[in-house]
PDB file of C-alpha atoms in Angstrom:
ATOM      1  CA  UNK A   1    -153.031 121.351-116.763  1.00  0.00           C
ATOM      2  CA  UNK A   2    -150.146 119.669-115.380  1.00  0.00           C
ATOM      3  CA  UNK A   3    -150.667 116.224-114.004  1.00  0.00           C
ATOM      4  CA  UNK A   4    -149.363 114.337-110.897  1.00  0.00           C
ATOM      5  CA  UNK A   5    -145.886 115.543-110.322  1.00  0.00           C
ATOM      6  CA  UNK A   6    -143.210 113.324-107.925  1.00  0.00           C
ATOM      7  CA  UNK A   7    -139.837 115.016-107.315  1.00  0.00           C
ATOM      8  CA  UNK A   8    -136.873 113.536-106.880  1.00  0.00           C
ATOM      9  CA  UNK A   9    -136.744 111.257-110.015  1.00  0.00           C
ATOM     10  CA  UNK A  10    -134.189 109.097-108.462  1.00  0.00           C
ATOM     11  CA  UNK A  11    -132.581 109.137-105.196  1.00  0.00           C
ATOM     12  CA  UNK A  12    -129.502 107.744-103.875  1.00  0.00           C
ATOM     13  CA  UNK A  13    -128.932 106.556 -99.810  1.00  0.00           C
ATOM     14  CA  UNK A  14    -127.341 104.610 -97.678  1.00  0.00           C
ATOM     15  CA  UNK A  15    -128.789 102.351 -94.850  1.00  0.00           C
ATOM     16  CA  UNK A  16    -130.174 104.264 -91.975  1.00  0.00           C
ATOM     17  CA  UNK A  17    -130.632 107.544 -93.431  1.00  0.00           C
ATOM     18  CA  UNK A  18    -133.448 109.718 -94.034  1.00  0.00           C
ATOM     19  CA  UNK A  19    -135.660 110.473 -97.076  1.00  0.00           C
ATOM     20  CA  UNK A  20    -138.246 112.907 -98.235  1.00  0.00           C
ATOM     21  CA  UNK A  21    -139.951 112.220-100.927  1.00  0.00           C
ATOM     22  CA  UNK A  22    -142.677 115.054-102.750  1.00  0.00           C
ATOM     23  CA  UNK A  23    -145.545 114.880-104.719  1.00  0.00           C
ATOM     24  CA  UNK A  24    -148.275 117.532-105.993  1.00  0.00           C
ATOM     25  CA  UNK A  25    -150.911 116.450-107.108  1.00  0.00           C
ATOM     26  CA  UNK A  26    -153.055 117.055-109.873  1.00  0.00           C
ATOM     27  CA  UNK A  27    -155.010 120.550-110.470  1.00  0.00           C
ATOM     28  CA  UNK A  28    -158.421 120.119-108.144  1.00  0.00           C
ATOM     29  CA  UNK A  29    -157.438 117.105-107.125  1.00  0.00           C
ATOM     30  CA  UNK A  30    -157.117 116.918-102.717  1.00  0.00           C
ATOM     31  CA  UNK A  31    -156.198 113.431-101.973  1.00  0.00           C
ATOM     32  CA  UNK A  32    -153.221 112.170-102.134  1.00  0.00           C
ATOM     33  CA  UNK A  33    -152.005 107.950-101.784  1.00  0.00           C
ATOM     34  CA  UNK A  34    -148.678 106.777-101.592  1.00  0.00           C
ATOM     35  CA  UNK A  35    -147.897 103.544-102.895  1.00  0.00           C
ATOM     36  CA  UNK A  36    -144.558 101.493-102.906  1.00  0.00           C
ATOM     37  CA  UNK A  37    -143.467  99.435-106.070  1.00  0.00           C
ATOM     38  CA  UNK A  38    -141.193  96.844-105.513  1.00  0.00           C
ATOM     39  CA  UNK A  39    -139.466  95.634-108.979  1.00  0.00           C
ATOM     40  CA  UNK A  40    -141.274  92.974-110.430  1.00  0.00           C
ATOM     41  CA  UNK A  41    -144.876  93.601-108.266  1.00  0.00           C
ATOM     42  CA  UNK A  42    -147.547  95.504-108.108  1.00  0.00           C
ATOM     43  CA  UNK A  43    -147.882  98.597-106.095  1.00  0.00           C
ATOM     44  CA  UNK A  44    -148.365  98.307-102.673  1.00  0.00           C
ATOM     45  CA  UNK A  45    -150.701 100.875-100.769  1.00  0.00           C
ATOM     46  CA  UNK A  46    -148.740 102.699 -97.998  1.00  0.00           C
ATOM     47  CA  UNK A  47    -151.114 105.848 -96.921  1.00  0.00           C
ATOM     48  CA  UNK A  48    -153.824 108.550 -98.308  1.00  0.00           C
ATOM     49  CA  UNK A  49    -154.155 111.804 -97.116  1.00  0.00           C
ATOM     50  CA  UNK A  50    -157.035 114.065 -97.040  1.00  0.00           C
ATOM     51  CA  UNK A  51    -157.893 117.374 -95.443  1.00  0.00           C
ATOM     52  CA  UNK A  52    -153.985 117.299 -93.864  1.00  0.00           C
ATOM     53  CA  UNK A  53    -155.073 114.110 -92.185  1.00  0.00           C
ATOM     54  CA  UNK A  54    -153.800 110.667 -92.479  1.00  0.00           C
ATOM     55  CA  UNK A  55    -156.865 108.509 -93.488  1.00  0.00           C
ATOM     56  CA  UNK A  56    -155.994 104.710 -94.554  1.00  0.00           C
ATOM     57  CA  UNK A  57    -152.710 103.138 -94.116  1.00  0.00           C
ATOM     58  CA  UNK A  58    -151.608  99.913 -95.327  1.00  0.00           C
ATOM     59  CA  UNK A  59    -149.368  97.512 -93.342  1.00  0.00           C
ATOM     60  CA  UNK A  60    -146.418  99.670 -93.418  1.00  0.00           C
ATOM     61  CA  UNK A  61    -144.126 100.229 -89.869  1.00  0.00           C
ATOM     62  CA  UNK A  62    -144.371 103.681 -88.203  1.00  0.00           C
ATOM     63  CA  UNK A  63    -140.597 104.235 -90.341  1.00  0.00           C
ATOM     64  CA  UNK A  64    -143.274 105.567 -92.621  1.00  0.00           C
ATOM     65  CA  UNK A  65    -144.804 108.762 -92.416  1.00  0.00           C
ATOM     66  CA  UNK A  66    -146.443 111.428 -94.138  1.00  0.00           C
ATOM     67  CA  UNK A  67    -147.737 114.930 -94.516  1.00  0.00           C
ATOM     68  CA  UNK A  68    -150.269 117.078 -96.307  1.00  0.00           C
ATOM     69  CA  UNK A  69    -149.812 120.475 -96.519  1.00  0.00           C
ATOM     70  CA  UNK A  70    -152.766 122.942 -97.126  1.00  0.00           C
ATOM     71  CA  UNK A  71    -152.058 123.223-101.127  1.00  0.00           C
ATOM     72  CA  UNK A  72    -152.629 119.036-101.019  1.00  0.00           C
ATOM     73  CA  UNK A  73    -149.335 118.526-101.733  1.00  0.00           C
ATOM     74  CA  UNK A  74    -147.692 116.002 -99.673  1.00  0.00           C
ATOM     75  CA  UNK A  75    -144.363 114.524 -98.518  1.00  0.00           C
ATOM     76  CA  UNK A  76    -143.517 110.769 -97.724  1.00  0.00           C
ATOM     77  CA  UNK A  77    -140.858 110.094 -95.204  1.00  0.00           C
ATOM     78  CA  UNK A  78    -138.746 107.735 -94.749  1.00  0.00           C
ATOM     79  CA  UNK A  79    -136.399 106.771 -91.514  1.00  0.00           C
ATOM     80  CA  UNK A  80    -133.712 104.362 -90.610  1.00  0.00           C
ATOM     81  CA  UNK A  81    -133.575 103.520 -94.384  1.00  0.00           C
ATOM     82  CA  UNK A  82    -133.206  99.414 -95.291  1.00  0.00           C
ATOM     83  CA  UNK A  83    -132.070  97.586 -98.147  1.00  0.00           C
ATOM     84  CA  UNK A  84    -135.266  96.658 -98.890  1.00  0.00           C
ATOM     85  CA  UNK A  85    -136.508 100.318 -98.958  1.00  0.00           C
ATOM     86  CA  UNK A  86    -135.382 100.268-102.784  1.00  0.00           C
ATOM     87  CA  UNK A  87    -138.612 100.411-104.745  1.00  0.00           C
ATOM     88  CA  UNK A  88    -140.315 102.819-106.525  1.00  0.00           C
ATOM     89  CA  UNK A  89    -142.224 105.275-105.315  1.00  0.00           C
ATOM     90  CA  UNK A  90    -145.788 106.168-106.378  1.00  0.00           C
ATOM     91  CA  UNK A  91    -148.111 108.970-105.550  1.00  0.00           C
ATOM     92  CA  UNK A  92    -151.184 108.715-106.811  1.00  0.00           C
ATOM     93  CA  UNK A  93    -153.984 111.731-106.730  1.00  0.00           C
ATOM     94  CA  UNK A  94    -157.741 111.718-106.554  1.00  0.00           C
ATOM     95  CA  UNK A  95    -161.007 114.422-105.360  1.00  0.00           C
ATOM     96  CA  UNK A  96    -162.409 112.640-102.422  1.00  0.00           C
ATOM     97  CA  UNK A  97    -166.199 113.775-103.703  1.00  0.00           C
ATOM     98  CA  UNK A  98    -165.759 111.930-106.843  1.00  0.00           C
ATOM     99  CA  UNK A  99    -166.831 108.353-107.282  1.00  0.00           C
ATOM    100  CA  UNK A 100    -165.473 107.334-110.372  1.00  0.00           C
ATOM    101  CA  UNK A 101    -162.377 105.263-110.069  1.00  0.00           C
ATOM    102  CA  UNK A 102    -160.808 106.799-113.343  1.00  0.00           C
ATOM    103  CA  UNK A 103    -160.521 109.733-111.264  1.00  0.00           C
ATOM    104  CA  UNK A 104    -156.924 108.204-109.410  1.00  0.00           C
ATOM    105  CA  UNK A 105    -154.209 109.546-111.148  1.00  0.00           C
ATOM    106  CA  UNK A 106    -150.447 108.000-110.548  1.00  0.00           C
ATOM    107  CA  UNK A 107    -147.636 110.276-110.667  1.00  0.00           C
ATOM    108  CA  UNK A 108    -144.784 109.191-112.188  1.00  0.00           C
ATOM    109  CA  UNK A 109    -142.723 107.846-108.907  1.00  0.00           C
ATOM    110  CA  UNK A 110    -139.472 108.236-107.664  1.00  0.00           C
ATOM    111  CA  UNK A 111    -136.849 105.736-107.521  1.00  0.00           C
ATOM    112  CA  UNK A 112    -135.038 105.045-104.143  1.00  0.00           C
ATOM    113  CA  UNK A 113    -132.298 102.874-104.014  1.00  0.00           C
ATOM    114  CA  UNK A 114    -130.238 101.920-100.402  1.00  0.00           C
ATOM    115  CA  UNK A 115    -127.367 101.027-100.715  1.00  0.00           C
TER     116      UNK A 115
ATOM    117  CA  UNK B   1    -161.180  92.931-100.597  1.00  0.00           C
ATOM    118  CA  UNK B   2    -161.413  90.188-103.304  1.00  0.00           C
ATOM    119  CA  UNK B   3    -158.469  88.864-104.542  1.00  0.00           C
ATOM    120  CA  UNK B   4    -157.568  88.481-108.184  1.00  0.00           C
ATOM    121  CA  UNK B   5    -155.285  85.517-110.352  1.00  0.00           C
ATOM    122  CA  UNK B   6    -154.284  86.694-113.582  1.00  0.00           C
ATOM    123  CA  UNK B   7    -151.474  84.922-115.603  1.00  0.00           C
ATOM    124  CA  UNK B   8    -148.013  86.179-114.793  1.00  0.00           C
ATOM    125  CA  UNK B   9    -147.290  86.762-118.840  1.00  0.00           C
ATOM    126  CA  UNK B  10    -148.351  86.939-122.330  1.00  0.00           C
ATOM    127  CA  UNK B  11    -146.582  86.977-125.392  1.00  0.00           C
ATOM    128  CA  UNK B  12    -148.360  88.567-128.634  1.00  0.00           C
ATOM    129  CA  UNK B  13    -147.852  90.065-132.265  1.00  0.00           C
ATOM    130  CA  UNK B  14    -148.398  93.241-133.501  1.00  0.00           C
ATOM    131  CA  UNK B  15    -152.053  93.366-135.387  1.00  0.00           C
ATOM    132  CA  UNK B  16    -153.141  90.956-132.966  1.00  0.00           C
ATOM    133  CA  UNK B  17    -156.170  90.651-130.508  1.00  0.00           C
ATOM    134  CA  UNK B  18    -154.353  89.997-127.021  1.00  0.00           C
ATOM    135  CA  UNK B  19    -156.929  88.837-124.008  1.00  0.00           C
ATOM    136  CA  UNK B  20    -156.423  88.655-120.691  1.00  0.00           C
ATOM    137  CA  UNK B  21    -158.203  86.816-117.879  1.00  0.00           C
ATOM    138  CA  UNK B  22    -158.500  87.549-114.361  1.00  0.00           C
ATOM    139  CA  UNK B  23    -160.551  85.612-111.720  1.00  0.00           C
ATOM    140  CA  UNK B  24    -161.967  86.895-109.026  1.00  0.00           C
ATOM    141  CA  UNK B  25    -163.998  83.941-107.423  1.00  0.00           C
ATOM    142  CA  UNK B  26    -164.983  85.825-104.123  1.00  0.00           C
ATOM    143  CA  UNK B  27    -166.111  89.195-105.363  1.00  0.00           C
ATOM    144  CA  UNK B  28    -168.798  90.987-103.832  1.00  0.00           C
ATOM    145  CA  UNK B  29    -172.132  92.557-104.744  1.00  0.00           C
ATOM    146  CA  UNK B  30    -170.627  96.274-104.467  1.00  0.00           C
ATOM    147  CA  UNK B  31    -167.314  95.701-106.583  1.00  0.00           C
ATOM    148  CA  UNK B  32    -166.260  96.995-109.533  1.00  0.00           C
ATOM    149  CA  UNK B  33    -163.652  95.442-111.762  1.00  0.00           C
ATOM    150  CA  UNK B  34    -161.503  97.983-112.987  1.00  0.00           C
ATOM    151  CA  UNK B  35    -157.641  97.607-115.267  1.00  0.00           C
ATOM    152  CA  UNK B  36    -154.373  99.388-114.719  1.00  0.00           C
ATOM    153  CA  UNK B  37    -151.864  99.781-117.405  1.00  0.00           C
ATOM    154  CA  UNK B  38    -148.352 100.437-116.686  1.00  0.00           C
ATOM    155  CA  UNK B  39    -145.278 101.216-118.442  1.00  0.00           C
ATOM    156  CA  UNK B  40    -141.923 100.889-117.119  1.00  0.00           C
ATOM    157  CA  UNK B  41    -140.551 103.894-115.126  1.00  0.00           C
ATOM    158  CA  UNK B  42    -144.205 105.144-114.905  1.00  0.00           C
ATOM    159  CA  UNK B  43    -147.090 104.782-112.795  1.00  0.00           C
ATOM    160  CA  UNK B  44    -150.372 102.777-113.346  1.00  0.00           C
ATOM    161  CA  UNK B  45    -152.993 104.278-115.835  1.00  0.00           C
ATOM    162  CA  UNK B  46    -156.651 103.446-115.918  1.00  0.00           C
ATOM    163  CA  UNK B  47    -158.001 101.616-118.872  1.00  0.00           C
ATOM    164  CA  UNK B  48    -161.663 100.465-118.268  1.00  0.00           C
ATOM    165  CA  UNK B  49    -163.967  99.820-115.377  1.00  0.00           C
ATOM    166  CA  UNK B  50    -167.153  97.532-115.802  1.00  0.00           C
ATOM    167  CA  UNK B  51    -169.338  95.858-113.292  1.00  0.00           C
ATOM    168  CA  UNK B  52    -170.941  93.324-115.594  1.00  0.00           C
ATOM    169  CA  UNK B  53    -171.105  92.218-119.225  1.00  0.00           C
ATOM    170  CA  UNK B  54    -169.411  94.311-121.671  1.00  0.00           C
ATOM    171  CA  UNK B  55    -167.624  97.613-121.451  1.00  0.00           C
ATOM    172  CA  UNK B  56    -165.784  98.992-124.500  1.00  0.00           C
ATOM    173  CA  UNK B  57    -164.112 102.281-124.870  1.00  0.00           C
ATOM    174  CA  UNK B  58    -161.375 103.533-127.372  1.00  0.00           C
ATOM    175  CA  UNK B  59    -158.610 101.697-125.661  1.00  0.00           C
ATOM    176  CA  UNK B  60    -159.912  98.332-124.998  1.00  0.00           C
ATOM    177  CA  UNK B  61    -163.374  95.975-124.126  1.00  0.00           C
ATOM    178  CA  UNK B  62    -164.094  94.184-120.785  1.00  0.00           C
ATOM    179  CA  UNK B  63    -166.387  91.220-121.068  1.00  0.00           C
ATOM    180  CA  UNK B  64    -167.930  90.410-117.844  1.00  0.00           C
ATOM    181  CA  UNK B  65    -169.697  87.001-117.283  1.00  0.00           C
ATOM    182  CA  UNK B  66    -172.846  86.846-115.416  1.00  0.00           C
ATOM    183  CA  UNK B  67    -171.425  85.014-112.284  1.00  0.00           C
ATOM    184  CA  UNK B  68    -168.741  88.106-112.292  1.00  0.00           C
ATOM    185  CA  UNK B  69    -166.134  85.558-110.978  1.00  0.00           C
ATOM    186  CA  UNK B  70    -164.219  86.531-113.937  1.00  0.00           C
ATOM    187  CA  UNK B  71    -163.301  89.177-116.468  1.00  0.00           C
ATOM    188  CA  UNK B  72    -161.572  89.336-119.890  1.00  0.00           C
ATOM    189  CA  UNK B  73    -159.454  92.576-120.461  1.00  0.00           C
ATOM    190  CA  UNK B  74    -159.680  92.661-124.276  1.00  0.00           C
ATOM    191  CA  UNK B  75    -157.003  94.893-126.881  1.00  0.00           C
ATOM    192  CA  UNK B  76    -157.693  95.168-130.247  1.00  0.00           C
ATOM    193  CA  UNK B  77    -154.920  95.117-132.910  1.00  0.00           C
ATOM    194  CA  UNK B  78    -152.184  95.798-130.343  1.00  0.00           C
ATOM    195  CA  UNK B  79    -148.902  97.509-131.081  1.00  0.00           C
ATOM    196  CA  UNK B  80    -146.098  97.803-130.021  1.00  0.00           C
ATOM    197  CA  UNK B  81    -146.391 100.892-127.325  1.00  0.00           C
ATOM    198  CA  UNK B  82    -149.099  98.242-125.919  1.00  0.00           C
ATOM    199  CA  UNK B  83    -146.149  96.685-123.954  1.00  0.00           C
ATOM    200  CA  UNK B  84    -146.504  97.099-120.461  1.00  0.00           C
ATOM    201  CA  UNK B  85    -147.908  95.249-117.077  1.00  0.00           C
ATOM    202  CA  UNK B  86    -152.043  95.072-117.125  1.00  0.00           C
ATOM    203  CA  UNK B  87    -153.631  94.935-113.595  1.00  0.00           C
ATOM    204  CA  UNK B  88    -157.154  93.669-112.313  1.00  0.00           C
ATOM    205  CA  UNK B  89    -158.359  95.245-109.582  1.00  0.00           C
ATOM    206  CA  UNK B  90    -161.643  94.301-107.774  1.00  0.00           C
ATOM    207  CA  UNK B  91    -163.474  96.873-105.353  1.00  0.00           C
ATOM    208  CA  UNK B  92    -166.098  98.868-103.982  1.00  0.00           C
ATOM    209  CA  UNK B  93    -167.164 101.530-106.775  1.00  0.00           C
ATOM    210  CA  UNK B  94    -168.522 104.102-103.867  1.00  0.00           C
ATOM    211  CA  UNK B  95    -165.942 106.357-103.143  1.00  0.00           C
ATOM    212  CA  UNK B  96    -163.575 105.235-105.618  1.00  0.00           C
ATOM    213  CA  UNK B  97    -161.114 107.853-105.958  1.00  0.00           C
ATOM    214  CA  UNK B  98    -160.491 107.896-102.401  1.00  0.00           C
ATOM    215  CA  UNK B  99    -160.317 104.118-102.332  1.00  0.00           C
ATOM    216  CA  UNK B 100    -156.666 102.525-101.636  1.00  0.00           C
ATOM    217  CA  UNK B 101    -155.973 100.220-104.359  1.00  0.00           C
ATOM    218  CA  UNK B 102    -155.117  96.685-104.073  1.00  0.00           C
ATOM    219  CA  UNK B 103    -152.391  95.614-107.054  1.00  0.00           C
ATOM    220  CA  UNK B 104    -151.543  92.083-107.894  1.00  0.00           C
ATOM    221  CA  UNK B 105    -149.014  91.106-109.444  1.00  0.00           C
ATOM    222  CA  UNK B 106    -150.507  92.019-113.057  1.00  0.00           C
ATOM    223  CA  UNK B 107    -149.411  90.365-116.318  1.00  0.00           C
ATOM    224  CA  UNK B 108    -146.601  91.205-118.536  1.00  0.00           C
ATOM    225  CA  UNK B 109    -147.393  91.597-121.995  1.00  0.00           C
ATOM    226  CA  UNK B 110    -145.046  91.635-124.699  1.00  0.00           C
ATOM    227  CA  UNK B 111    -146.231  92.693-128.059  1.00  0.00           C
ATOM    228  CA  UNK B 112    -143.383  91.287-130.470  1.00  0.00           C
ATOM    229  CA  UNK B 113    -143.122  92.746-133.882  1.00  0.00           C
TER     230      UNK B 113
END
């Protein structure tokens, strides 16, 4: 049973580009968070997705966005790239019917760096 | 969402008992307290979740006070894989898995050999 799966490890860009960032999550699980790791902090919560919907977001611009597609994977994008972009990437998956907290499970990111 | 102090850093031996503390002076009726562990170049893991006094499994023991403005993340006999960042979270158990999570800035331990 394969767990939370990010892809690309690491990633490479160069202010004001693009990124696309990919995560499936784990087997049964159909939410999906994104969370942003600057180094030396914690993880900061940028948006969850359920049902192909966006349903939080944290107090990240509209440079941020997101999709879920119907297998509950989901994509992160990122526009007009900044230097302070660099972090590392986390998606984290979870079954919306469960109430457990042990039930979030963190991929293991991807690292963007903007150069 | 309550927030949560817990010192930046911790320095321990291997064989040792290593306890953290985290406050959480304004936490409400609903919350839970749960830990993160994290490795570098990974993402969080879930140790233990409590809501008040003691919660033990086979990683580690939370003692809970009965004011709940605090917890104590306790590891037994830690080794050296037991290096890593520890974070308290604080929130509302209902719904949990679809909950965002809040992350502070969680405390570096260092288990030395």
């Amino acid at each position: 049973d394969a767990g939370v799966t990010q892809s690309p490890t690491h990633l490479i860009k160069t202010r004001g580009q693009q990124v696309t960032l990919r995560c499936s999550p784990k087997s049964g699980h159909d939410t999906v968070s994104w969370y942003q790791q600057a180094l030396g902090q914690g993880p900061q919560f940028i948006f969850q997705y359920y049902e192909e919907e966006e349903r939080q977001r944290g107090n990240f611009p509209d440079r941020f966005s997101g999709h879920q597609f119907p297998n509950y994977s989901s994509e992160l994008n990122v526009n007009a790239l900044l230097l302070g972009d660099s972090a590392l990437y986390l998606c984290a998956s979870s079954l919306a019917a469960s109430q457990l907290a042990d039930t979030q499970y963190f991929g293991p990111g991807t690292r963007l760096t903007v150069l | 969402l309550a927030k949560t102090t817990q010192p930046i850093s911790m320095d321990s031996y291997e064989g040792q008992e290593v306890n953290i503390t985290c406050s959480h002076n304004n936490i409400a009726t609903n919350d839970y307290i749960t830990w993160y562990q994290q490795f570098p170049s990974q993402g969080p893991r879930f140790i233990i979740q409590g809501y008040k006094t003691k919660v033990t499994n086979e990683v580690a023991s939370l003692f809970i006070p009965a004011d709940r403005k605090s917890s104590t993340l306790s590891l037994p006999r830690v080794s050296l894989s037991d290096t890593a960042v520890y974070y308290c979270l604080v929130g509302d158990r209902v719904k949990a898995a679809g909950n965002k999570l809040t992350f502070g800035g969680g405390t570096r331990v260092l288990v030395k050999p």
